[in-house]
Amino acid sequence: MHFLITLVMLVVLVLPAVAADVVWTSLKTKAGISLSYRYAPALEVKASAFYPGTPESFLLLLKDTKSVQRWLKQSEDAKLLDGSTESHWKVYTRFQSVWPVSPRDMVTCADVSNTEKNMLIEISDCSDLMPETKGYVRIRDVKAVWTLTPKDQGFDMQYQGSANPGGELPQWLVKQLTLSSLRASFVAFKTELKRPAYQAKATQATH
C-alpha cells in the first residue's frame, strides 16, 4: 500500500489564496529530514533535507526511470513517453499494491527551470496523454515542486506536493502512509545520489 508515496514524489500545489493561512503541522526531524503536512483542504505534504553533491545529480536521478524502484516504494515500473526533452519530460508510472487495494498508475510531466538562487522541478498531472489502464486506478490532480538550492558542500532540497490517489481510502491511512513513504524516499536519496552514474554526468543534466 506504499504506492501512496506518489502523493509526494515526483510534486508544488498551486494553492488558492485562502489556503495560504493554513498552518503546517511539523513532525519530528529524523536523520536530517524534516516532514510536515496540512489540509488545504486536500492533504499536502512537505519535506526537506541537505545532500552532498549538486542539484544536477538529483535531476539525473529523477530522469532515470530505471532507478524508480530503488527510491519509490511499491513502484512497479516507469517509462518516458514520446515528446520528452531534456527540460520537459513525460513519465508513466505504475505501482503495485496489496489486496484488496487496487494498483495505481499516474502520468506526469516535469518542467525544469533555473533562477539566480535555485533549480525548480515542477510536476504536473498529464493524465490526458494516456487512456486509463485496465486493472489500475489512475492517480490524478498531481501537483508538486522540487526546490534545489546550492550550498557549501552540497544542496538543500525541498519537496511540496499533493495528489488525489483515487478510490475510497480513509483519510488517516492516506496521511500515515504518505508521510512514512516520503521519509523513506528522502532516506533512499542519500544512497542514490552517491552513485557514480549521477556524479559523472551531473554537468550534462541541464544541457
Short mmCIF file of C-alpha atoms in Angstrom, two decimals:
data_model
loop_
_atom_site.label_atom_id
_atom_site.label_comp_id
_atom_site.label_asym_id
_atom_site.label_seq_id
_atom_site.Cartn_x
_atom_site.Cartn_y
_atom_site.Cartn_z
CA MET A 1 0.00 0.00 0.00
CA HIS A 2 3.04 2.23 -0.01
CA PHE A 3 2.09 3.22 -3.54
CA LEU A 4 0.63 6.28 -1.81
CA ILE A 5 4.08 7.81 -1.87
CA THR A 6 3.02 9.09 -5.25
CA LEU A 7 1.20 11.75 -3.33
CA VAL A 8 4.61 13.16 -2.57
CA MET A 9 7.07 12.01 -5.33
CA LEU A 10 7.72 13.34 -8.16
CA VAL A 11 5.42 17.16 -6.92
CA VAL A 12 4.05 22.17 -5.57
CA LEU A 13 0.41 22.50 -5.22
CA VAL A 14 -0.80 25.70 -6.84
CA LEU A 15 -2.69 26.91 -3.83
CA PRO A 16 -5.66 29.27 -3.74
CA ALA A 17 -5.21 32.40 -1.68
CA VAL A 18 -7.42 31.10 1.11
CA ALA A 19 -5.02 28.20 1.68
CA ALA A 20 -2.06 30.45 2.39
CA ASP A 21 -3.09 30.83 6.04
CA VAL A 22 -3.42 27.11 6.75
CA VAL A 23 -0.77 26.16 9.32
CA TRP A 24 1.62 23.30 8.65
CA THR A 25 1.94 20.54 11.25
CA SER A 26 5.60 19.53 11.64
CA LEU A 27 6.81 16.07 12.59
CA LYS A 28 10.00 15.26 14.49
CA THR A 29 13.12 15.71 12.37
CA LYS A 30 15.00 12.42 11.90
CA ALA A 31 18.34 11.86 10.15
CA GLY A 32 18.26 15.47 9.00
CA ILE A 33 14.92 15.02 7.22
CA SER A 34 12.04 17.29 8.20
CA LEU A 35 8.42 16.47 7.33
CA SER A 36 5.20 18.44 7.66
CA TYR A 37 1.64 18.29 6.38
CA ARG A 38 -1.59 20.28 6.21
CA TYR A 39 -5.10 20.07 4.75
CA ALA A 40 -5.94 22.94 2.40
CA PRO A 41 -8.45 21.33 2.03
CA ALA A 42 -6.77 18.25 0.49
CA LEU A 43 -3.70 16.70 2.08
CA GLU A 44 -0.41 18.42 1.21
CA VAL A 45 2.97 17.21 2.34
CA LYS A 46 6.37 18.86 2.55
CA ALA A 47 9.86 17.51 3.16
CA SER A 48 13.38 18.94 3.19
CA ALA A 49 16.95 17.75 3.72
CA PHE A 50 20.56 18.55 2.82
CA TYR A 51 22.57 16.35 0.44
CA PRO A 52 26.21 16.40 -0.69
CA GLY A 53 26.74 16.99 -4.39
CA THR A 54 24.91 19.21 -6.85
CA PRO A 55 21.27 19.77 -7.85
CA GLU A 56 22.14 18.37 -11.28
CA SER A 57 22.81 14.97 -9.71
CA PHE A 58 19.26 14.83 -8.38
CA LEU A 59 17.91 15.94 -11.73
CA LEU A 60 19.67 12.99 -13.35
CA LEU A 61 18.22 10.65 -10.75
CA LEU A 62 14.66 11.79 -11.45
CA LYS A 63 15.20 11.39 -15.19
CA ASP A 64 16.46 7.84 -14.75
CA THR A 65 13.18 5.93 -14.84
CA LYS A 66 15.06 2.65 -14.26
CA SER A 67 16.02 3.86 -10.77
CA VAL A 68 12.46 4.41 -9.57
CA GLN A 69 12.13 1.04 -7.81
CA ARG A 70 15.13 1.86 -5.64
CA TRP A 71 13.68 5.01 -4.09
CA LEU A 72 9.92 4.88 -4.65
CA LYS A 73 8.23 2.18 -2.57
CA GLN A 74 5.85 -0.18 -4.32
CA SER A 75 6.71 1.24 -7.73
CA GLU A 76 6.35 -1.41 -10.42
CA ASP A 77 7.97 0.41 -13.31
CA ALA A 78 8.20 3.78 -15.06
CA LYS A 79 8.87 4.85 -18.63
CA LEU A 80 9.47 8.06 -20.54
CA LEU A 81 6.77 8.94 -23.05
CA ASP A 82 7.25 10.30 -26.55
CA GLY A 83 7.83 14.03 -26.72
CA SER A 84 10.14 14.19 -23.71
CA THR A 85 13.10 16.57 -23.84
CA GLU A 86 15.96 17.47 -21.50
CA SER A 87 13.97 20.20 -19.75
CA HIS A 88 10.46 18.75 -20.15
CA TRP A 89 9.74 15.08 -19.78
CA LYS A 90 6.64 12.93 -19.53
CA VAL A 91 6.51 9.79 -17.42
CA TYR A 92 4.07 6.93 -16.99
CA THR A 93 4.48 5.17 -13.61
CA ARG A 94 2.77 2.05 -12.29
CA PHE A 95 2.51 1.00 -8.65
CA GLN A 96 1.95 -2.38 -7.06
CA SER A 97 -0.47 -2.81 -4.20
CA VAL A 98 -1.64 -5.30 -1.63
CA TRP A 99 -5.15 -6.83 -1.85
CA PRO A 100 -7.82 -5.54 -1.52
CA VAL A 101 -6.41 -2.16 -2.61
CA SER A 102 -6.12 -1.83 -6.38
CA PRO A 103 -2.80 -1.00 -8.04
CA ARG A 104 -2.33 2.62 -9.14
CA ASP A 105 -0.79 4.41 -12.08
CA MET A 106 -0.13 8.04 -12.99
CA VAL A 107 1.00 10.17 -15.88
CA THR A 108 3.06 13.24 -15.01
CA CYS A 109 5.03 15.97 -16.72
CA ALA A 110 8.17 17.57 -15.29
CA ASP A 111 9.46 21.03 -16.19
CA VAL A 112 12.87 22.30 -15.14
CA SER A 113 13.71 25.97 -14.65
CA ASN A 114 16.57 27.87 -13.01
CA THR A 115 16.62 31.11 -11.04
CA GLU A 116 19.60 33.00 -9.63
CA LYS A 117 19.30 31.04 -6.37
CA ASN A 118 17.90 27.61 -7.14
CA MET A 119 16.63 24.99 -9.56
CA LEU A 120 12.92 24.19 -9.73
CA ILE A 121 11.42 20.94 -10.97
CA GLU A 122 7.67 21.36 -11.29
CA ILE A 123 5.49 18.27 -11.62
CA SER A 124 2.00 18.40 -13.10
CA ASP A 125 -0.76 15.95 -13.96
CA CYS A 126 -0.70 14.80 -17.59
CA SER A 127 -3.32 12.06 -17.37
CA ASP A 128 -4.82 13.10 -20.69
CA LEU A 129 -1.72 11.81 -22.50
CA MET A 130 -2.73 8.19 -21.90
CA PRO A 131 -6.04 6.37 -21.55
CA GLU A 132 -6.70 4.63 -18.25
CA THR A 133 -5.20 1.16 -17.97
CA LYS A 134 -7.42 -1.80 -17.10
CA GLY A 135 -6.78 -3.01 -13.58
CA TYR A 136 -5.21 0.25 -12.41
CA VAL A 137 -6.74 3.22 -10.59
CA ARG A 138 -5.47 6.48 -12.04
CA ILE A 139 -3.84 8.95 -9.63
CA ARG A 140 -4.94 12.43 -10.62
CA ASP A 141 -4.51 16.10 -9.70
CA VAL A 142 -0.79 15.63 -9.20
CA LYS A 143 0.84 18.97 -8.42
CA ALA A 144 4.26 19.37 -6.85
CA VAL A 145 7.63 21.08 -6.92
CA TRP A 146 11.18 20.19 -6.01
CA THR A 147 13.27 23.22 -4.99
CA LEU A 148 17.04 22.60 -5.10
CA THR A 149 19.26 25.31 -3.59
CA PRO A 150 23.08 25.07 -3.87
CA LYS A 151 25.01 25.43 -0.61
CA ASP A 152 28.58 24.91 0.52
CA GLN A 153 29.45 21.22 0.15
CA GLY A 154 26.06 20.31 -1.25
CA PHE A 155 22.48 21.49 -1.72
CA ASP A 156 19.21 21.87 0.17
CA MET A 157 16.26 20.01 -1.30
CA GLN A 158 12.62 20.74 -0.53
CA TYR A 159 9.58 18.93 -1.83
CA GLN A 160 5.97 20.06 -1.58
CA GLY A 161 3.10 18.30 -3.24
CA SER A 162 -0.38 16.88 -3.38
CA ALA A 163 -2.37 14.36 -5.41
CA ASN A 164 -5.67 12.52 -5.50
CA PRO A 165 -4.95 8.76 -5.06
CA GLY A 166 -8.42 7.79 -6.25
CA GLY A 167 -10.66 5.16 -4.74
CA GLU A 168 -12.24 5.20 -1.30
CA LEU A 169 -9.31 5.33 1.11
CA PRO A 170 -9.54 6.56 4.73
CA GLN A 171 -8.02 9.99 5.27
CA TRP A 172 -5.93 8.83 8.23
CA LEU A 173 -4.42 5.98 6.21
CA VAL A 174 -3.53 8.23 3.29
CA LYS A 175 -1.74 10.64 5.65
CA GLN A 176 0.11 7.94 7.55
CA LEU A 177 1.40 6.07 4.51
CA THR A 178 2.17 9.23 2.55
CA LEU A 179 4.38 10.68 5.28
CA SER A 180 6.17 7.43 6.08
CA SER A 181 6.81 6.73 2.40
CA LEU A 182 8.04 10.27 1.79
CA ARG A 183 10.57 9.93 4.58
CA ALA A 184 11.72 6.59 3.15
CA SER A 185 12.35 8.21 -0.23
CA PHE A 186 14.38 11.04 1.29
CA VAL A 187 16.46 8.43 3.12
CA ALA A 188 16.96 6.48 -0.11
CA PHE A 189 18.20 9.60 -1.89
CA LYS A 190 21.21 9.65 0.44
CA THR A 191 22.37 6.40 -1.14
CA GLU A 192 21.19 7.02 -4.68
CA LEU A 193 22.91 10.39 -5.06
CA LYS A 194 26.28 8.77 -4.30
CA ARG A 195 26.11 6.52 -7.35
CA PRO A 196 28.91 7.31 -9.85
CA ALA A 197 26.49 7.47 -12.77
CA TYR A 198 24.80 10.56 -11.34
CA GLN A 199 28.07 12.21 -10.32
CA ALA A 200 29.98 11.77 -13.57
CA LYS A 201 27.19 13.13 -15.75
CA ALA A 202 25.89 15.85 -13.48
CA THR A 203 27.33 18.64 -15.59
CA GLN A 204 25.30 17.39 -18.55
CA ALA A 205 21.98 17.29 -16.74
CA THR A 206 20.67 20.67 -17.82
CA HIS A 207 22.27 20.79 -21.28
#
